[in-house]
């Protein structure tokens, strides 16, 4: 019988690797009888969707631009370092 | 000549690459560094395959540069700091009682419906990520945002799979707790 603490660890691990069959069965049984861990499981799924939405928002926000001074610095740095490589 | 190349790349793809890096690193300076390292690598090896566009070629490079930066950030701390997070110890006492039951039962999260709610929710999530210990946040970003698989993460960071699971567990527990406290629905 899993405790909620153990079940929550398995829920998190299931996002990172396929669980073993015994773990999968134990977890499924626990979730079947435990509302709190079922909610936790839903929360982690929602969390993952949300952080990917956050990523998408930044990737697609055309107002976010490489600052001009950073751009100038990069061009200079790359030119300098490739020149010094040639000597 | 080299300057002209880099200039062209940055004009056409610089903003895209910067946003790509910023979305994964969250720190503007680190994102600028990732772009710079990408340009250095691109100049050194100026030969993208015929079938790919310059943008996919540069994106492939920056993916690796982002991992380099995340690895440095996570490994800056001594490893003992990282592996000290054994989930069987009492580091989860904030969440569970002695018998392994939730101290506070997780709530039902109604995901934001309107665009404004969505925006507020993501702003809260962003703050919660800032509040997480830096290395946990970096590992979480690597796994759940940059979507590097666990095996590669362990190899890059030279940690065991168990260490990675424990740290990711801690990061997710911290984030969900923060969201519950700071983002009240309905």
mmCIF file of C-alpha atoms in Angstrom:
data_model
loop_
_atom_site.group_PDB
_atom_site.id
_atom_site.type_symbol
_atom_site.label_atom_id
_atom_site.label_comp_id
_atom_site.label_asym_id
_atom_site.label_seq_id
_atom_site.Cartn_x
_atom_site.Cartn_y
_atom_site.Cartn_z
ATOM 1 C CA UNK A 1 0.000 0.000 0.000
ATOM 2 C CA UNK A 2 1.554 3.293 -1.090
ATOM 3 C CA UNK A 3 1.482 6.351 1.116
ATOM 4 C CA UNK A 4 0.539 9.687 -0.473
ATOM 5 C CA UNK A 5 4.176 10.735 -0.197
ATOM 6 C CA UNK A 6 5.301 7.680 -2.170
ATOM 7 C CA UNK A 7 2.458 8.031 -4.654
ATOM 8 C CA UNK A 8 3.345 11.679 -5.306
ATOM 9 C CA UNK A 9 6.949 10.666 -6.011
ATOM 10 C CA UNK A 10 5.794 8.098 -8.533
ATOM 11 C CA UNK A 11 3.478 10.633 -10.159
ATOM 12 C CA UNK A 12 6.425 12.968 -10.646
ATOM 13 C CA UNK A 13 8.714 10.179 -11.869
ATOM 14 C CA UNK A 14 6.130 9.070 -14.397
ATOM 15 C CA UNK A 15 6.787 12.374 -16.191
ATOM 16 C CA UNK A 16 10.445 11.418 -16.583
ATOM 17 C CA UNK A 17 10.464 7.679 -17.281
ATOM 18 C CA UNK A 18 8.056 4.805 -17.848
ATOM 19 C CA UNK A 19 7.212 3.301 -14.452
ATOM 20 C CA UNK A 20 7.739 -0.397 -13.832
ATOM 21 C CA UNK A 21 4.605 -2.502 -14.092
ATOM 22 C CA UNK A 22 4.307 -3.093 -10.313
ATOM 23 C CA UNK A 23 4.752 0.647 -9.662
ATOM 24 C CA UNK A 24 2.190 1.463 -12.314
ATOM 25 C CA UNK A 25 -0.344 -0.899 -10.766
ATOM 26 C CA UNK A 26 0.314 0.363 -7.240
ATOM 27 C CA UNK A 27 0.013 3.962 -8.370
ATOM 28 C CA UNK A 28 -3.163 3.367 -10.338
ATOM 29 C CA UNK A 29 -4.754 1.677 -7.347
ATOM 30 C CA UNK A 30 -3.714 4.516 -5.056
ATOM 31 C CA UNK A 31 -5.068 7.161 -7.405
ATOM 32 C CA UNK A 32 -8.320 5.236 -7.678
ATOM 33 C CA UNK A 33 -8.966 5.609 -3.959
ATOM 34 C CA UNK A 34 -7.170 8.925 -3.239
ATOM 35 C CA UNK A 35 -8.661 12.270 -4.338
ATOM 36 C CA UNK A 36 -5.725 14.290 -3.039
ATOM 37 C CA UNK A 37 -3.139 12.440 -5.126
ATOM 38 C CA UNK A 38 -5.449 12.448 -8.129
ATOM 39 C CA UNK A 39 -5.521 16.232 -7.857
ATOM 40 C CA UNK A 40 -1.775 16.313 -7.464
ATOM 41 C CA UNK A 41 -1.436 14.235 -10.624
ATOM 42 C CA UNK A 42 -3.701 16.695 -12.458
ATOM 43 C CA UNK A 43 -1.741 19.622 -11.064
ATOM 44 C CA UNK A 44 1.559 18.309 -12.404
ATOM 45 C CA UNK A 45 0.028 17.764 -15.827
ATOM 46 C CA UNK A 46 -1.372 21.290 -15.780
ATOM 47 C CA UNK A 47 1.942 22.652 -14.557
ATOM 48 C CA UNK A 48 3.752 21.107 -17.499
ATOM 49 C CA UNK A 49 1.223 22.488 -19.975
ATOM 50 C CA UNK A 50 1.504 25.896 -18.312
ATOM 51 C CA UNK A 51 5.306 26.128 -18.428
ATOM 52 C CA UNK A 52 5.209 25.185 -22.081
ATOM 53 C CA UNK A 53 2.620 27.909 -22.674
ATOM 54 C CA UNK A 54 4.966 30.316 -20.918
ATOM 55 C CA UNK A 55 7.762 29.221 -23.228
ATOM 56 C CA UNK A 56 5.517 29.702 -26.264
ATOM 57 C CA UNK A 57 4.533 33.184 -25.129
ATOM 58 C CA UNK A 58 8.157 34.284 -25.026
ATOM 59 C CA UNK A 59 9.089 32.553 -28.275
ATOM 60 C CA UNK A 60 6.229 34.222 -30.116
ATOM 61 C CA UNK A 61 6.411 37.681 -28.577
ATOM 62 C CA UNK A 62 7.801 39.823 -31.383
ATOM 63 C CA UNK A 63 8.201 42.708 -28.924
ATOM 64 C CA UNK A 64 11.075 40.773 -27.323
ATOM 65 C CA UNK A 65 14.176 41.511 -29.359
ATOM 66 C CA UNK A 66 17.894 41.010 -29.017
ATOM 67 C CA UNK A 67 18.994 44.377 -27.582
ATOM 68 C CA UNK A 68 20.958 46.468 -30.093
ATOM 69 C CA UNK A 69 23.931 46.917 -27.797
ATOM 70 C CA UNK A 70 24.058 43.145 -27.263
ATOM 71 C CA UNK A 71 23.994 42.643 -30.996
ATOM 72 C CA UNK A 72 26.856 45.104 -31.534
ATOM 73 C CA UNK A 73 28.829 43.475 -28.734
ATOM 74 C CA UNK A 74 28.329 40.005 -30.213
ATOM 75 C CA UNK A 75 29.433 41.104 -33.697
ATOM 76 C CA UNK A 76 32.543 42.708 -32.230
ATOM 77 C CA UNK A 77 33.322 39.755 -29.974
ATOM 78 C CA UNK A 78 32.973 37.216 -32.769
ATOM 79 C CA UNK A 79 35.079 39.294 -35.186
ATOM 80 C CA UNK A 80 37.782 39.849 -32.560
ATOM 81 C CA UNK A 81 38.000 36.227 -31.553
ATOM 82 C CA UNK A 82 38.133 34.934 -35.118
ATOM 83 C CA UNK A 83 40.866 37.456 -35.968
ATOM 84 C CA UNK A 84 42.935 36.421 -32.981
ATOM 85 C CA UNK A 85 42.509 32.794 -34.041
ATOM 86 C CA UNK A 86 44.080 33.577 -37.391
ATOM 87 C CA UNK A 87 47.268 35.034 -35.940
ATOM 88 C CA UNK B 1 33.696 39.190 -44.122
ATOM 89 C CA UNK B 2 33.144 37.366 -40.839
ATOM 90 C CA UNK B 3 31.544 40.453 -39.392
ATOM 91 C CA UNK B 4 29.218 40.622 -42.374
ATOM 92 C CA UNK B 5 28.137 36.995 -41.890
ATOM 93 C CA UNK B 6 27.386 37.443 -38.233
ATOM 94 C CA UNK B 7 25.607 40.684 -38.976
ATOM 95 C CA UNK B 8 23.378 38.987 -41.542
ATOM 96 C CA UNK B 9 22.609 36.084 -39.234
ATOM 97 C CA UNK B 10 21.785 38.388 -36.372
ATOM 98 C CA UNK B 11 19.635 40.622 -38.552
ATOM 99 C CA UNK B 12 17.631 37.721 -39.847
ATOM 100 C CA UNK B 13 17.610 35.307 -36.922
ATOM 101 C CA UNK B 14 18.985 37.181 -33.903
ATOM 102 C CA UNK B 15 15.608 38.054 -32.368
ATOM 103 C CA UNK B 16 14.322 34.549 -32.983
ATOM 104 C CA UNK B 17 17.374 32.921 -31.393
ATOM 105 C CA UNK B 18 17.293 35.349 -28.483
ATOM 106 C CA UNK B 19 13.637 34.540 -27.740
ATOM 107 C CA UNK B 20 14.326 30.828 -28.144
ATOM 108 C CA UNK B 21 17.086 31.071 -25.526
ATOM 109 C CA UNK B 22 15.203 33.452 -23.236
ATOM 110 C CA UNK B 23 12.201 31.108 -23.144
ATOM 111 C CA UNK B 24 14.466 28.357 -21.818
ATOM 112 C CA UNK B 25 16.978 30.264 -19.689
ATOM 113 C CA UNK B 26 14.703 33.085 -18.431
ATOM 114 C CA UNK B 27 17.701 35.349 -17.902
ATOM 115 C CA UNK B 28 18.348 38.048 -20.551
ATOM 116 C CA UNK B 29 22.117 38.027 -20.038
ATOM 117 C CA UNK B 30 22.324 34.268 -20.315
ATOM 118 C CA UNK B 31 20.158 34.407 -23.423
ATOM 119 C CA UNK B 32 22.536 36.962 -24.973
ATOM 120 C CA UNK B 33 25.461 34.693 -24.097
ATOM 121 C CA UNK B 34 23.722 31.776 -25.782
ATOM 122 C CA UNK B 35 23.312 33.826 -28.966
ATOM 123 C CA UNK B 36 26.953 34.883 -28.826
ATOM 124 C CA UNK B 37 28.206 31.322 -28.332
ATOM 125 C CA UNK B 38 25.989 30.244 -31.213
ATOM 126 C CA UNK B 39 27.531 32.841 -33.511
ATOM 127 C CA UNK B 40 31.052 31.797 -32.491
ATOM 128 C CA UNK B 41 30.273 28.164 -33.222
ATOM 129 C CA UNK B 42 28.534 29.040 -36.489
ATOM 130 C CA UNK B 43 31.547 31.039 -37.716
ATOM 131 C CA UNK B 44 33.909 28.213 -36.847
ATOM 132 C CA UNK B 45 31.861 25.670 -38.699
ATOM 133 C CA UNK B 46 30.246 27.673 -41.464
ATOM 134 C CA UNK B 47 28.637 24.821 -43.341
ATOM 135 C CA UNK B 48 25.005 24.080 -42.779
ATOM 136 C CA UNK B 49 23.675 21.069 -44.605
ATOM 137 C CA UNK B 50 22.002 21.742 -47.913
ATOM 138 C CA UNK B 51 18.668 20.393 -46.756
ATOM 139 C CA UNK B 52 18.317 22.615 -43.699
ATOM 140 C CA UNK B 53 17.769 26.349 -43.620
ATOM 141 C CA UNK B 54 20.182 28.657 -41.803
ATOM 142 C CA UNK B 55 17.548 29.095 -39.111
ATOM 143 C CA UNK B 56 17.188 25.381 -38.328
ATOM 144 C CA UNK B 57 20.956 25.073 -38.451
ATOM 145 C CA UNK B 58 21.443 27.944 -35.974
ATOM 146 C CA UNK B 59 18.593 26.649 -33.794
ATOM 147 C CA UNK B 60 20.311 23.274 -33.600
ATOM 148 C CA UNK B 61 23.465 25.004 -32.390
ATOM 149 C CA UNK B 62 21.740 27.180 -29.809
ATOM 150 C CA UNK B 63 19.949 24.162 -28.305
ATOM 151 C CA UNK B 64 23.342 22.806 -27.292
ATOM 152 C CA UNK B 65 24.615 26.177 -26.121
ATOM 153 C CA UNK B 66 21.580 26.495 -23.860
ATOM 154 C CA UNK B 67 22.338 23.098 -22.310
ATOM 155 C CA UNK B 68 25.951 24.215 -21.743
ATOM 156 C CA UNK B 69 24.754 27.272 -19.847
ATOM 157 C CA UNK B 70 22.200 25.299 -17.820
ATOM 158 C CA UNK B 71 24.832 22.721 -16.948
ATOM 159 C CA UNK B 72 27.237 25.393 -15.746
ATOM 160 C CA UNK B 73 24.505 26.976 -13.670
ATOM 161 C CA UNK B 74 23.536 23.708 -12.030
ATOM 162 C CA UNK B 75 27.083 22.473 -11.490
ATOM 163 C CA UNK B 76 28.340 25.740 -10.039
ATOM 164 C CA UNK B 77 27.162 24.418 -6.692
ATOM 165 C CA UNK B 78 29.037 21.488 -5.210
ATOM 166 C CA UNK B 79 27.375 18.231 -6.133
ATOM 167 C CA UNK B 80 26.855 17.352 -2.485
ATOM 168 C CA UNK B 81 24.332 20.184 -2.360
ATOM 169 C CA UNK B 82 22.425 18.472 -5.079
ATOM 170 C CA UNK B 83 22.512 14.904 -3.880
ATOM 171 C CA UNK B 84 21.702 15.919 -0.348
ATOM 172 C CA UNK B 85 18.097 16.040 -1.432
ATOM 173 C CA UNK B 86 17.233 12.444 -0.717
ATOM 174 C CA UNK B 87 13.450 12.233 -0.741
ATOM 175 C CA UNK B 88 13.490 9.702 2.055
ATOM 176 C CA UNK B 89 14.927 12.267 4.448
ATOM 177 C CA UNK B 90 12.819 14.953 6.028
ATOM 178 C CA UNK B 91 13.065 17.462 3.207
ATOM 179 C CA UNK B 92 9.401 16.838 2.397
ATOM 180 C CA UNK B 93 8.190 17.454 5.945
ATOM 181 C CA UNK B 94 6.516 20.631 4.766
ATOM 182 C CA UNK B 95 4.183 18.584 2.631
ATOM 183 C CA UNK B 96 3.551 15.281 4.410
ATOM 184 C CA UNK B 97 3.027 14.096 7.968
ATOM 185 C CA UNK B 98 4.897 11.224 9.620
ATOM 186 C CA UNK B 99 2.626 8.628 8.075
ATOM 187 C CA UNK B 100 3.052 10.007 4.552
ATOM 188 C CA UNK B 101 -0.319 11.775 4.334
ATOM 189 C CA UNK B 102 -0.703 15.231 2.797
ATOM 190 C CA UNK B 103 -0.587 17.997 5.391
ATOM 191 C CA UNK B 104 -2.578 20.165 3.004
ATOM 192 C CA UNK B 105 -4.582 18.361 0.390
ATOM 193 C CA UNK B 106 -3.897 19.566 -3.154
ATOM 194 C CA UNK B 107 -6.702 21.704 -4.523
ATOM 195 C CA UNK B 108 -8.550 21.388 -7.783
ATOM 196 C CA UNK B 109 -7.013 23.814 -10.245
ATOM 197 C CA UNK B 110 -9.406 25.481 -12.620
ATOM 198 C CA UNK B 111 -7.195 26.513 -15.461
ATOM 199 C CA UNK B 112 -7.573 30.144 -16.532
ATOM 200 C CA UNK B 113 -10.292 30.707 -19.072
ATOM 201 C CA UNK B 114 -9.972 34.273 -20.302
ATOM 202 C CA UNK B 115 -6.889 35.740 -21.923
ATOM 203 C CA UNK B 116 -6.431 38.075 -18.968
ATOM 204 C CA UNK B 117 -6.630 35.218 -16.455
ATOM 205 C CA UNK B 118 -4.187 33.265 -18.555
ATOM 206 C CA UNK B 119 -1.793 36.192 -18.534
ATOM 207 C CA UNK B 120 -2.066 36.582 -14.756
ATOM 208 C CA UNK B 121 -1.585 32.880 -14.236
ATOM 209 C CA UNK B 122 1.553 32.777 -16.355
ATOM 210 C CA UNK B 123 2.905 35.852 -14.574
ATOM 211 C CA UNK B 124 2.400 34.059 -11.244
ATOM 212 C CA UNK B 125 4.066 30.938 -12.606
ATOM 213 C CA UNK B 126 6.994 33.052 -13.726
ATOM 214 C CA UNK B 127 7.379 34.514 -10.228
ATOM 215 C CA UNK B 128 7.187 31.041 -8.722
ATOM 216 C CA UNK B 129 10.009 29.919 -10.996
ATOM 217 C CA UNK B 130 12.050 32.905 -9.782
ATOM 218 C CA UNK B 131 11.432 31.861 -6.171
ATOM 219 C CA UNK B 132 12.687 28.330 -6.684
ATOM 220 C CA UNK B 133 16.341 27.651 -5.713
ATOM 221 C CA UNK B 134 18.320 28.524 -8.857
ATOM 222 C CA UNK B 135 19.685 25.069 -9.580
ATOM 223 C CA UNK B 136 16.317 23.384 -9.088
ATOM 224 C CA UNK B 137 14.748 25.931 -11.415
ATOM 225 C CA UNK B 138 17.477 25.353 -14.003
ATOM 226 C CA UNK B 139 17.003 21.594 -13.872
ATOM 227 C CA UNK B 140 13.241 21.960 -14.093
ATOM 228 C CA UNK B 141 13.613 24.270 -17.115
ATOM 229 C CA UNK B 142 15.964 21.765 -18.723
ATOM 230 C CA UNK B 143 13.512 18.908 -18.285
ATOM 231 C CA UNK B 144 10.019 20.394 -18.634
ATOM 232 C CA UNK B 145 10.666 23.444 -20.814
ATOM 233 C CA UNK B 146 13.712 22.606 -22.917
ATOM 234 C CA UNK B 147 12.418 18.999 -22.903
ATOM 235 C CA UNK B 148 15.793 17.286 -22.616
ATOM 236 C CA UNK B 149 15.249 13.637 -21.761
ATOM 237 C CA UNK B 150 16.283 12.333 -18.376
ATOM 238 C CA UNK B 151 19.095 10.173 -19.664
ATOM 239 C CA UNK B 152 20.792 13.099 -21.377
ATOM 240 C CA UNK B 153 20.300 15.299 -18.324
ATOM 241 C CA UNK B 154 22.025 12.726 -16.112
ATOM 242 C CA UNK B 155 24.891 12.454 -18.579
ATOM 243 C CA UNK B 156 25.316 16.219 -18.880
ATOM 244 C CA UNK B 157 25.201 16.806 -15.146
ATOM 245 C CA UNK B 158 26.928 13.595 -14.127
ATOM 246 C CA UNK B 159 24.216 12.712 -11.653
ATOM 247 C CA UNK B 160 22.247 9.508 -11.197
ATOM 248 C CA UNK B 161 18.710 9.054 -12.462
ATOM 249 C CA UNK B 162 17.543 8.946 -8.852
ATOM 250 C CA UNK B 163 19.171 12.299 -8.122
ATOM 251 C CA UNK B 164 17.433 13.784 -11.128
ATOM 252 C CA UNK B 165 14.010 12.415 -10.130
ATOM 253 C CA UNK B 166 14.404 13.661 -6.588
ATOM 254 C CA UNK B 167 15.380 17.146 -7.708
ATOM 255 C CA UNK B 168 12.625 17.336 -10.303
ATOM 256 C CA UNK B 169 10.150 16.150 -7.682
ATOM 257 C CA UNK B 170 11.286 18.895 -5.326
ATOM 258 C CA UNK B 171 11.064 21.499 -8.052
ATOM 259 C CA UNK B 172 7.538 20.465 -9.041
ATOM 260 C CA UNK B 173 6.411 20.262 -5.408
ATOM 261 C CA UNK B 174 7.753 23.749 -4.806
ATOM 262 C CA UNK B 175 6.122 25.167 -7.908
ATOM 263 C CA UNK B 176 2.696 23.686 -7.263
ATOM 264 C CA UNK B 177 2.794 24.890 -3.667
ATOM 265 C CA UNK B 178 3.741 28.383 -4.792
ATOM 266 C CA UNK B 179 0.955 28.400 -7.362
ATOM 267 C CA UNK B 180 -1.584 27.278 -4.784
ATOM 268 C CA UNK B 181 -0.560 30.045 -2.435
ATOM 269 C CA UNK B 182 -0.314 32.838 -4.980
ATOM 270 C CA UNK B 183 -2.846 32.097 -7.627
ATOM 271 C CA UNK B 184 -6.343 31.958 -6.220
ATOM 272 C CA UNK B 185 -9.031 30.921 -8.643
ATOM 273 C CA UNK B 186 -12.699 31.704 -8.783
#
